[in-house]
Coordinates of C-alpha atoms and ligand atoms in Angstrom, one line a residue:
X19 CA -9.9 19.9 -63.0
X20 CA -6.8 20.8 -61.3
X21 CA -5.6 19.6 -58.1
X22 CA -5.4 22.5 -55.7
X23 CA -2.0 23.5 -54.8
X24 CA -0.6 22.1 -51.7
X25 CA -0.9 24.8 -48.8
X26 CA 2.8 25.9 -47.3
X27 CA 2.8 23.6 -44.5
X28 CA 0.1 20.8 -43.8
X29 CA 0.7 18.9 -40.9
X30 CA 1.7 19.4 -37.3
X31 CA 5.2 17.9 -38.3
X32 CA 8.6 19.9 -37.8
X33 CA 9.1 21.8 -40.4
X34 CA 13.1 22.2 -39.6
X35 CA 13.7 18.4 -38.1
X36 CA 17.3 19.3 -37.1
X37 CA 16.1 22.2 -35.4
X38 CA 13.3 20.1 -33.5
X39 CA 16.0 17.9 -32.5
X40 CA 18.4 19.9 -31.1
X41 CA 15.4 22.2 -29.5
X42 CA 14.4 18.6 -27.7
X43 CA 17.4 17.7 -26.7
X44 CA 18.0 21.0 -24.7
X45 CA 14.6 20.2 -23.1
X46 CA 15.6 16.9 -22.0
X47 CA 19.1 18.4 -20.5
X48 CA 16.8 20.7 -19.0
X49 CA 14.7 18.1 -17.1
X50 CA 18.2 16.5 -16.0
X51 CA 19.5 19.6 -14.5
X52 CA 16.1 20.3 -12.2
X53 CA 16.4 16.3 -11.4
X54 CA 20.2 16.6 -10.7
X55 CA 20.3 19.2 -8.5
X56 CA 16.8 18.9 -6.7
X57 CA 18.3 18.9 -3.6
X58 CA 19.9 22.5 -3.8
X59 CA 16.4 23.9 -4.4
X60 CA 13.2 24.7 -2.0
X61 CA 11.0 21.5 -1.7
X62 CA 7.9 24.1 -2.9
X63 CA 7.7 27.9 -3.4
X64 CA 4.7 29.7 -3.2
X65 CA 3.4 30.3 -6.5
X66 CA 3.9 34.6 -7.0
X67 CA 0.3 36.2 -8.4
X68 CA 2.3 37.5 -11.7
X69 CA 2.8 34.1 -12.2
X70 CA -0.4 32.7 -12.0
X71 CA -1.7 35.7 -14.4
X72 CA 1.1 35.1 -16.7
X73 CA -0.6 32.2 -18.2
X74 CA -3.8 33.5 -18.4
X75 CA -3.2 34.1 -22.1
X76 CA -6.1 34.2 -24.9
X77 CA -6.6 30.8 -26.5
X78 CA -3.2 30.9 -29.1
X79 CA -4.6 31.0 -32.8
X80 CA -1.6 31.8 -34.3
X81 CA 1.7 29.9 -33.8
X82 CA 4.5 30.0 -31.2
X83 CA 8.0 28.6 -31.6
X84 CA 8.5 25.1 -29.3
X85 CA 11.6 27.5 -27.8
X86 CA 9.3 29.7 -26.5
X87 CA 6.7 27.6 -25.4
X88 CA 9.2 25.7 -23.5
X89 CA 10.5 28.7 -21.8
X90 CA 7.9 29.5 -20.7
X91 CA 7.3 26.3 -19.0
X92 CA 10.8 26.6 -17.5
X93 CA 10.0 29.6 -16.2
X94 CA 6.0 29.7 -15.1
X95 CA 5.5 25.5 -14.2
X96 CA 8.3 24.0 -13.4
X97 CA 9.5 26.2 -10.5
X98 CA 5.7 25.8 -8.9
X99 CA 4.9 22.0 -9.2
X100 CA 4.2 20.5 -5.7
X101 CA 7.8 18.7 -4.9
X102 CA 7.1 15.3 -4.9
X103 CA 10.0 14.5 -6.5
X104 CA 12.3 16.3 -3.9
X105 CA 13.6 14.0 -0.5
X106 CA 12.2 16.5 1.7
X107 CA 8.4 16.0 0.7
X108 CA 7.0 13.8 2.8
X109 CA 3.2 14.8 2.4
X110 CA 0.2 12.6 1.4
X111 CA 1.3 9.6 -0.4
X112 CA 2.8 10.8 -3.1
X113 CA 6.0 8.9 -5.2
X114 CA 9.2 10.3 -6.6
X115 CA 9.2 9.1 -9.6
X116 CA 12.8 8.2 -11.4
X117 CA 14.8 8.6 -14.6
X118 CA 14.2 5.6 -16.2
X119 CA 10.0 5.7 -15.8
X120 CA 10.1 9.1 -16.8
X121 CA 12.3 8.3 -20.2
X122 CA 10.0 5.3 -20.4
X123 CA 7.2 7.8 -20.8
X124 CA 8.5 9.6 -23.2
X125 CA 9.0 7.0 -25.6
X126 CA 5.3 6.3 -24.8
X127 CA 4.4 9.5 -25.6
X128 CA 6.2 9.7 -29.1
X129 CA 4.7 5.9 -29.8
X130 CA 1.1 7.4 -29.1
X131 CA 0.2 4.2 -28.9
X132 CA -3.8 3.6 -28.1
X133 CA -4.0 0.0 -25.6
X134 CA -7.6 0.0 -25.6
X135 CA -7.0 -3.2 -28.1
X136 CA -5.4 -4.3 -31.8
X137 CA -3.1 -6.7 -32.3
X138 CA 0.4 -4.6 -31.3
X139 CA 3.4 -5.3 -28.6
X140 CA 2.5 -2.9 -26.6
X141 CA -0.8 -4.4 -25.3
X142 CA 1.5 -7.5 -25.4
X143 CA 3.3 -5.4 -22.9
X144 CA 0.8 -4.8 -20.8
X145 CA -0.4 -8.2 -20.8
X146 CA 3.2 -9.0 -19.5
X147 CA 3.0 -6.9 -16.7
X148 CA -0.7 -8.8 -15.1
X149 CA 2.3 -12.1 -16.4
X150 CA 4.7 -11.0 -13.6
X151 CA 1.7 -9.6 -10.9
X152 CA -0.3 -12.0 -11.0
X153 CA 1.9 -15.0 -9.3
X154 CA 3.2 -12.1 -6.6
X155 CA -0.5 -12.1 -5.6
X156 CA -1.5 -16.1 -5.3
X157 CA -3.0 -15.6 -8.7
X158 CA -2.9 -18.1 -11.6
X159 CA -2.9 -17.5 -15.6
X160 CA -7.1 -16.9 -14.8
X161 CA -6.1 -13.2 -13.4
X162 CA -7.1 -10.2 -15.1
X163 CA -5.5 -7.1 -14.8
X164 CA -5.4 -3.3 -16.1
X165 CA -3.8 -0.4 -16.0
X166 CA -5.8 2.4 -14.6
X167 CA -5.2 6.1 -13.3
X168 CA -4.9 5.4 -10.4
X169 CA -6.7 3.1 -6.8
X170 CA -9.8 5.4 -7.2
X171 CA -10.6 4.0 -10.1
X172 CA -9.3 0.7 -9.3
X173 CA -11.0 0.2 -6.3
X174 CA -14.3 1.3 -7.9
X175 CA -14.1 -1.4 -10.9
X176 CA -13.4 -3.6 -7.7
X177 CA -16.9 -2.3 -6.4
X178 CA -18.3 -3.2 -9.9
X179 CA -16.6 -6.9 -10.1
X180 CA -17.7 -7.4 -7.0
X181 CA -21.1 -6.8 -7.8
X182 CA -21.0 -8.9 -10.7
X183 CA -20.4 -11.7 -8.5
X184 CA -23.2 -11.3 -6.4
X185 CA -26.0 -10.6 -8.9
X186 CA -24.6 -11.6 -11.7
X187 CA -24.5 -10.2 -15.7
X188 CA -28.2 -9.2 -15.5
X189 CA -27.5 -6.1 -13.4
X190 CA -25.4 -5.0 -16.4
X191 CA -29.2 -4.5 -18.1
X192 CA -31.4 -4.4 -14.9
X193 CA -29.4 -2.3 -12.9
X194 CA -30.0 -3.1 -8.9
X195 CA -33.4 -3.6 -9.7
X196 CA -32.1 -7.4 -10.2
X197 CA -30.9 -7.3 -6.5
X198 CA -33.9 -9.7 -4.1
X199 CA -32.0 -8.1 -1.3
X200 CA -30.1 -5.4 -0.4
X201 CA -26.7 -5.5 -0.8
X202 CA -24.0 -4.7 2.0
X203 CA -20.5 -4.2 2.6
X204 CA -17.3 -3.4 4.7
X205 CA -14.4 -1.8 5.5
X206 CA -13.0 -0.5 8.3
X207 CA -13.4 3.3 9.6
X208 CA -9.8 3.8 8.0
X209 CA -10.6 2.5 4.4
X210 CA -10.0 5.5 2.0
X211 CA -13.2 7.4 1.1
X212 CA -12.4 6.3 -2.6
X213 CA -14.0 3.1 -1.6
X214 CA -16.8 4.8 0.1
X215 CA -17.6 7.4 -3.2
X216 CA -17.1 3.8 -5.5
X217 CA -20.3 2.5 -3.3
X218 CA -21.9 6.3 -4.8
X219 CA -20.9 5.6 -8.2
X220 CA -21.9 1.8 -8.2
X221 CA -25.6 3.0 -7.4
X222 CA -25.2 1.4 -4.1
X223 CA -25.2 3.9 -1.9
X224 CA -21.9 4.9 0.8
X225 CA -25.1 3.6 3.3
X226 CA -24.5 0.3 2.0
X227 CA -20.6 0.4 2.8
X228 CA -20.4 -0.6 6.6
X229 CA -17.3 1.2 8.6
X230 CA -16.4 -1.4 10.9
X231 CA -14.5 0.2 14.1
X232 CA -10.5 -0.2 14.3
X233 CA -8.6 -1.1 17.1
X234 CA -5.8 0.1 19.0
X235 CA -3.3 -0.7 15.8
X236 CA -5.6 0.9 13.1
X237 CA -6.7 -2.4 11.9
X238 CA -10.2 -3.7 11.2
X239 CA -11.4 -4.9 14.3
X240 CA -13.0 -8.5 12.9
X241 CA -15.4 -9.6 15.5
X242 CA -17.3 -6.3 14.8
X243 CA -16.7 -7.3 11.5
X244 CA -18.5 -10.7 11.9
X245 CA -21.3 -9.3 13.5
X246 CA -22.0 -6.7 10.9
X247 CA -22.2 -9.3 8.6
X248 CA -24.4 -11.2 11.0
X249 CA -26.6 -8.0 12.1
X250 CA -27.0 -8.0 7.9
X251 CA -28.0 -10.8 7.2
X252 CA -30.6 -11.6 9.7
X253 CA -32.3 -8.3 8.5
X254 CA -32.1 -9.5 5.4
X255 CA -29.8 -8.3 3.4
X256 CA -27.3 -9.9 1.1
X257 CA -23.7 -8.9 2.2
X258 CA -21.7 -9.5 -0.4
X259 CA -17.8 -7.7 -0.4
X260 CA -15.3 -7.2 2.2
X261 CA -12.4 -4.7 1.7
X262 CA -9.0 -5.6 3.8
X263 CA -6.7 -1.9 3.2
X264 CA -2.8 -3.0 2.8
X265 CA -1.8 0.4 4.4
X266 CA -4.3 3.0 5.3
X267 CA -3.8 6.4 3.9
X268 CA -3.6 8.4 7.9
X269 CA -1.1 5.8 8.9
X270 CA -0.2 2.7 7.2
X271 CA -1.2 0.2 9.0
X272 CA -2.5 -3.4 7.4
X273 CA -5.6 -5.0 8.1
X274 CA -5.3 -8.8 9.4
X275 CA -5.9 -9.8 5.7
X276 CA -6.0 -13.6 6.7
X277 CA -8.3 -13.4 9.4
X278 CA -10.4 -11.0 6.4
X279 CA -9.8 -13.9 3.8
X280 CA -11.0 -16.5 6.7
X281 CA -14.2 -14.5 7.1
X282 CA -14.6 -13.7 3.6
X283 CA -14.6 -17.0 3.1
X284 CA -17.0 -18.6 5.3
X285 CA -19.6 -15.7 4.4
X286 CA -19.0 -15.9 1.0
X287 CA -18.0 -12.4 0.7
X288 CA -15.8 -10.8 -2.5
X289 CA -12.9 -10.3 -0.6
X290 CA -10.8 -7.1 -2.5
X291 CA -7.8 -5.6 -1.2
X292 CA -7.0 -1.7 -1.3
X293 CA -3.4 -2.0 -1.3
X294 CA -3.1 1.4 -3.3
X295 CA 0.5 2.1 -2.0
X296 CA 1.3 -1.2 0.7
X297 CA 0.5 -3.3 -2.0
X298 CA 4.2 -3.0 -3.4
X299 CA 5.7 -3.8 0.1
X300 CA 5.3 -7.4 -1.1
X301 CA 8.6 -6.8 -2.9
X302 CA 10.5 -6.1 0.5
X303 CA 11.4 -9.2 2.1
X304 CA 10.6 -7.8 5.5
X305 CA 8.0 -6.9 4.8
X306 CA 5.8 -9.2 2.5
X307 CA 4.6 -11.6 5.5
X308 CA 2.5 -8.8 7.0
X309 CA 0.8 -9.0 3.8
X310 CA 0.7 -12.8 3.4
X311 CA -3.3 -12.7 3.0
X312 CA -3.2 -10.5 0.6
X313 CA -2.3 -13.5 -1.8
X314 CA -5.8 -15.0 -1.0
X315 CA -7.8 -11.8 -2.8
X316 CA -10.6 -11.9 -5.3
X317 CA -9.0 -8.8 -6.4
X318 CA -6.1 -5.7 -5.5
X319 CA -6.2 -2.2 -6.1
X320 CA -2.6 -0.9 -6.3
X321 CA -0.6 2.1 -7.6
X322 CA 2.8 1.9 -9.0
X323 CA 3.0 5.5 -8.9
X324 CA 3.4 6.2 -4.9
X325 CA 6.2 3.4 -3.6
X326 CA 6.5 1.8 -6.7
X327 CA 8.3 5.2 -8.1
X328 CA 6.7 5.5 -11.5
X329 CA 5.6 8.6 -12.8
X330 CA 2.5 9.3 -12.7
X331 CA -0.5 8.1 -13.5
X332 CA -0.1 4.2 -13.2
X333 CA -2.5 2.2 -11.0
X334 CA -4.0 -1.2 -11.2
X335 CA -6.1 -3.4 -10.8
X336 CA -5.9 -7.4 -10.5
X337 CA -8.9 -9.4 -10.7
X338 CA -7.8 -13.7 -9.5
X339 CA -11.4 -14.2 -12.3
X340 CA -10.4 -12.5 -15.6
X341 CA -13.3 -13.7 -16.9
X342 CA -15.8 -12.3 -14.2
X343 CA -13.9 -9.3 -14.7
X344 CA -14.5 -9.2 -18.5
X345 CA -18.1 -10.0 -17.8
X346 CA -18.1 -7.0 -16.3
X347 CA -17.1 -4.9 -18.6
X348 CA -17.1 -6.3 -22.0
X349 CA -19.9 -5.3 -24.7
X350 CA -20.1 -5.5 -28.2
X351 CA -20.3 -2.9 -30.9
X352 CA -19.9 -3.1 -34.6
X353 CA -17.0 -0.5 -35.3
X354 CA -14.8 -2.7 -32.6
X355 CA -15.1 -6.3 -34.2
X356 CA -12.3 -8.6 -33.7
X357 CA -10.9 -11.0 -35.9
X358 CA -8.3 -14.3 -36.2
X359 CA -5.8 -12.3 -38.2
X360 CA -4.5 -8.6 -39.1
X361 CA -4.7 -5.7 -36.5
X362 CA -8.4 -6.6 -35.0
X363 CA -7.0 -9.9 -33.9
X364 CA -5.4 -10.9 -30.3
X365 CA -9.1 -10.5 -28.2
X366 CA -10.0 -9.8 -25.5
X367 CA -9.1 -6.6 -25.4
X368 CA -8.0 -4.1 -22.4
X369 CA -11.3 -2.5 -23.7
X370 CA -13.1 -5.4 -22.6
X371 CA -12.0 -5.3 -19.3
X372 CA -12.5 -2.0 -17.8
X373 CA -14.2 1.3 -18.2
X374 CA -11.9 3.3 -20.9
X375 CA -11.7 2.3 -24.6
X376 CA -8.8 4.3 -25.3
X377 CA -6.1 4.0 -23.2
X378 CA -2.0 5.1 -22.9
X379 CA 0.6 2.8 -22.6
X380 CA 1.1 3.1 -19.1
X381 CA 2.6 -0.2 -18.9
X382 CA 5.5 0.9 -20.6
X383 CA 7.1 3.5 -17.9
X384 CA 6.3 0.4 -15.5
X385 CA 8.1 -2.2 -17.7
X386 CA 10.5 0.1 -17.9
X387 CA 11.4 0.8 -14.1
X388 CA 10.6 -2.9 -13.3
X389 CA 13.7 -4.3 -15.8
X390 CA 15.9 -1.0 -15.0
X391 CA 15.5 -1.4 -11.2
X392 CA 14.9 -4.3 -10.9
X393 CA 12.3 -5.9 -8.1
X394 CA 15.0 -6.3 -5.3
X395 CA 16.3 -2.9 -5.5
X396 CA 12.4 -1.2 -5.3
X397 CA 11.6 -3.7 -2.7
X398 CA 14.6 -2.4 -0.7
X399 CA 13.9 1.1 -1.5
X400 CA 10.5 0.2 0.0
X401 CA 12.5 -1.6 3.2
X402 CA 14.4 1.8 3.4
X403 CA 11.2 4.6 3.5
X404 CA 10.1 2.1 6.8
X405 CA 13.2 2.4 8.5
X406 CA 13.1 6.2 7.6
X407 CA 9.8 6.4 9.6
X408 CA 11.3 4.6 12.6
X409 CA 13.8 6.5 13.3
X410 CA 11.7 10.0 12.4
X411 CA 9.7 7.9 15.2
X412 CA 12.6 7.4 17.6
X413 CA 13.3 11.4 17.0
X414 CA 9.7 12.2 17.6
X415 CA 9.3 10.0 21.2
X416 CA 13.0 11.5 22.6
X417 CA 11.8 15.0 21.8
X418 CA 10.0 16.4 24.5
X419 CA 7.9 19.4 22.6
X420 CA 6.5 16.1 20.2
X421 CA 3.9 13.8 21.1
X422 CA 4.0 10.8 19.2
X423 CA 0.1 10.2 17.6
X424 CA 0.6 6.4 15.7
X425 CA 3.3 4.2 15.4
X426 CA 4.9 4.1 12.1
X427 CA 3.4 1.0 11.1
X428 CA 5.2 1.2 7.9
X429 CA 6.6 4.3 6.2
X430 CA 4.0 7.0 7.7
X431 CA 4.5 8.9 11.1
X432 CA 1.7 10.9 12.6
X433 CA 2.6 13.1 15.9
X434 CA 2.1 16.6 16.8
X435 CA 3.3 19.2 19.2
X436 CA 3.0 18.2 22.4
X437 CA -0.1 19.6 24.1
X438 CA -1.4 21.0 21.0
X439 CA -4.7 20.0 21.5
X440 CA -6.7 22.6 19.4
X441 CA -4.5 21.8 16.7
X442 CA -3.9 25.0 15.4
X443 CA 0.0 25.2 16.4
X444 CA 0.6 22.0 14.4
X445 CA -1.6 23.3 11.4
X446 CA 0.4 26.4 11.4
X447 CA 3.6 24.7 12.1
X448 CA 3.0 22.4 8.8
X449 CA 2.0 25.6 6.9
X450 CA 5.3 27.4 7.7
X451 CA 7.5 24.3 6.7
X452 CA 6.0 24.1 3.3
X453 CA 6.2 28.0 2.9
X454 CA 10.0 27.5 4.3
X455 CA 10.7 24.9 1.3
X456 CA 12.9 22.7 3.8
X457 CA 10.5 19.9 4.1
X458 CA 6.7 18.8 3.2
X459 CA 4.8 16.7 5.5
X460 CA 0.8 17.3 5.4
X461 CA -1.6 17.1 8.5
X462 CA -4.6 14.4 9.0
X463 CA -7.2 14.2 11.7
X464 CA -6.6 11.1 14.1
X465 CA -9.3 10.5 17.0
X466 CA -10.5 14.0 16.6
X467 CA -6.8 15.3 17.1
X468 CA -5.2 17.4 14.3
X469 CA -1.5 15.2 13.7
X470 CA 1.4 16.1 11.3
X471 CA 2.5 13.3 9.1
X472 CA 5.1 12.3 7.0
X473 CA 4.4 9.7 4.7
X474 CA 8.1 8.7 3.6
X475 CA 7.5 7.6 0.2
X476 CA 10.8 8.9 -1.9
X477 CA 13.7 6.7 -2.8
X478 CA 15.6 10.1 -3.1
X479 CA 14.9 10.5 1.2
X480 CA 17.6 10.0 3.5
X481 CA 18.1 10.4 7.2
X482 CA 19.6 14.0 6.5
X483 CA 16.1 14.8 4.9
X484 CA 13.8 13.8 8.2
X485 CA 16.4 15.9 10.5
X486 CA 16.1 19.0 8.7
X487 CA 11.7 18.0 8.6
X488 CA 12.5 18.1 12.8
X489 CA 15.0 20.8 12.7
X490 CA 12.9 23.0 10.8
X491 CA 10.1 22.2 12.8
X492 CA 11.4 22.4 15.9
X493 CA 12.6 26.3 16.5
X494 CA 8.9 27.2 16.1
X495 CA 8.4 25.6 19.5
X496 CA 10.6 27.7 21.1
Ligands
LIG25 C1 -3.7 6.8 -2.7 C2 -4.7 5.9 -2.1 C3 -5.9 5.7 -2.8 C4 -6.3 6.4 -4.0 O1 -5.4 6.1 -5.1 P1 -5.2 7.1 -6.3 O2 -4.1 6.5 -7.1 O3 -4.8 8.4 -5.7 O4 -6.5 7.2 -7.0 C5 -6.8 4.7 -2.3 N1 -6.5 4.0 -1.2 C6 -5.3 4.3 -0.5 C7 -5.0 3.5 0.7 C8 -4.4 5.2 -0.9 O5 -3.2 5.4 -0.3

């Protein structure tokens, strides 16, 4: 029988290569043009309605040129992202990414490289990344560590580790059922409610996640610690993990983390860190004793994506017991055998290790900004959004119409206008500087009292960029 005749075109390939090329390399410029001159355009725009409809297209059947497509995305997506990139956004916690990550992703991207496992450099890569972490966090060649999305997920594998610990593999089959008693643990009232909803997820309950009160710094207040644990126990219940925060998402401030390994300690707690974005500040020499107990953690959530300046998404987590943490996770199946040689060598896996089988090669937009950068230079970077904040704090204390609400404990500011005590002139004030494009900050809720912060994460901020935030903020007081 004949073969059939080959269709016209049968894969998803280029069918002109030197066109492709030349059509990529115009999108590349294109990106280096938006990132070159970010400065000269609005931090955010308001996205227009004909906008929003214009990609409300039927699913495409049919074929459209890569010119076209990426017109469109010129025109419809980039003008309308959210601005992190730009030194005036100073909302949330959100990182600027940088050239060399974002080229590092590319190459990534046209790898398609899958890390859930297989014997292949780029899980070597990833392995070398936990290889350089692991030592800046106390922890020996025993660590394990993965890339993630993000300190969601990371804290919520902590939750699961964690959890291992205390009941052991057998709630892997017997779920909490296995538990004699109750489980328990803490954070403080400023943990971030990721940690609360990984209680949810864990089957736990956010019930079983005590918010012990802060004090006058923001900091987990650790004789109401030690007598939650205490109250716990003599009720009969099994606490069982303790989570220090390395810089609290309203305003950055960092849990004693030795008094927290101390206690950990003596009641035998999991002691896990959420250092989603302080984490990193270890690399500023200023910086890194605040964080000193952070070195004694069973395990870290962190993000190189907010002060570490990847592109997104690239967070992690550290485990000091790779083993516990493979416990965790591991289990077998047929179609994923390993072997001594060939591709199905080199186990364990990153499959075995956390939640996703297949997996990106996030690790190499962080190996990438880690040898381009270089440590020093992000920990300085780091150094430099801190002393941003201060004198944004300075600014806000010798202003009269501002009322300072937290101290910049580290890169984040939190104030209002003065008097404001609805809230509703600092709300509206935030709304009209994002709407104005001259700066971003966002708003959070502090003691009941609505406060504008800027969370100075950017490497691209300067001191320019926080006096047009006050500047632009300012005249509506008038
Ligand atoms: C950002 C943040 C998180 C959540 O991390 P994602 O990467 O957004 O999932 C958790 N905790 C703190 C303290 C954070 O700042």
């Amino acid at each position: 029988m004949p073969l059939p005749p080959p269709p016209d075109h049968e894969d998803l390939d280029p069918r002109d290569w030197p066109d492709a090329r030349a059509q990529a390399h115009r999108m590349l410029d294109d990106l280096f043009d938006h990132l070159e001159r970010l400065r000269e355009g609005p931090v955010w725009r308001p996205i227009p309605e004909q906008v929003r409809q214009a990609v409300r297209q039927p699913l495409p059947r049919r074929p459209t040129p890569l010119a076209q497509v990426h017109e469109e995305f010129m025109r419809l997506v980039l003008p309308y992202s959210v601005g992190n990139l730009h030194p005036g956004f100073m909302g949330w916690v959100h990182g600027g990414g940088n050239v060399a990550g974002m080229l590092g992703e590319m190459l990534a991207a046209g790898l398609n490289a899958n890390l859930g496992g297989r014997d292949q450099m780029p899980v070597e890569l990833e392995r070398q990344i936990l290889r350089w972490l692991a030592p800046l966090f106390g922890m020996s060649g025993q660590a394990g560590g993965l890339f993630v999305t993000g300190s969601s997920m990371a804290n919520f594998m902590a939750v699961l580790v964690a959890r291992s610990a205390a009941l052991g593999s057998e709630v892997r089959n017997k779920g909490l059922a296995c538990a004699r008693r109750q489980l328990a643990g803490y954070a403080s009232t400023a943990v971030h409610g990721c940690v609360v909803r990984a209680m949810e997820m864990a089957g736990m309950g956010s019930e079983a996640l005590r918010l012990v009160p802060v004090d006058g710094e923001g900091r987990m207040d650790l004789a109401a610690l030690a007598a939650a644990v205490a109250g716990d126990r003599s009720a009969g219940r099994q606490p069982f993990l303790v989570v220090g925060t390395a810089g609290t998402v309203d305003t950055g401030a960092v849990d004693d983390l030795e008094g927290i390994a101390d206690l950990a300690a003596e009641h035998r707690l999991w002691f896990h860190v959420d250092g989603a974005y302080g984490a990193l500040a270890l690399l500023a020499p200023a910086l890194a004793p605040r964080l000193a107990g952070i070195r004694r953690a069973d395990s870290v959530a962190l993000d190189f994506h907010k002060w570490g300046q990847v592109p997104y998404d690239a967070g992690y987590f550290l485990a000091r017991d790779g083993e516990l943490q493979r416990r965790t996770f591991a289990s077998e199946a047929a179609y994923l055998r390993r072997s001594d040689r060939g591709l199905a060598a080199g186990t364990p896996w990153p499959c075995d290790l956390g939640p996703d089988l297949s997996r990106g090669f996030r690790a190499l937009k962080v190996w990438f900004t880690l040898k381009v950068h270089g440590t020093d230079r992000l920990g300085e970077i780091i150094g430099h959004t801190c002393e941003l904040a201060r004198y944004l704090q300075d600014r806000v204390l010798q202003e009269p119409r501002l009322e300072l609400l937290a101290p910049a404990h580290l890169n984040i500011v939190c104030f209002r206008l003065r008097g404001d005590d609805s809230g509703r002139r600092s709300a509206e004030a935030v709304t009209r500087l994002h709407e104005s494009g001259l700066a971003a900050p966002s708003t959070t809720v502090l003691g009941g009292r609505l406060a504008i912060r800027a969370a100075i994460v950017n490497h691209r901020t300067q001191p320019r960029d926080i006096d047009r935030l006050l500047d632009a903020l300012l005249p509506d007081l008038a």
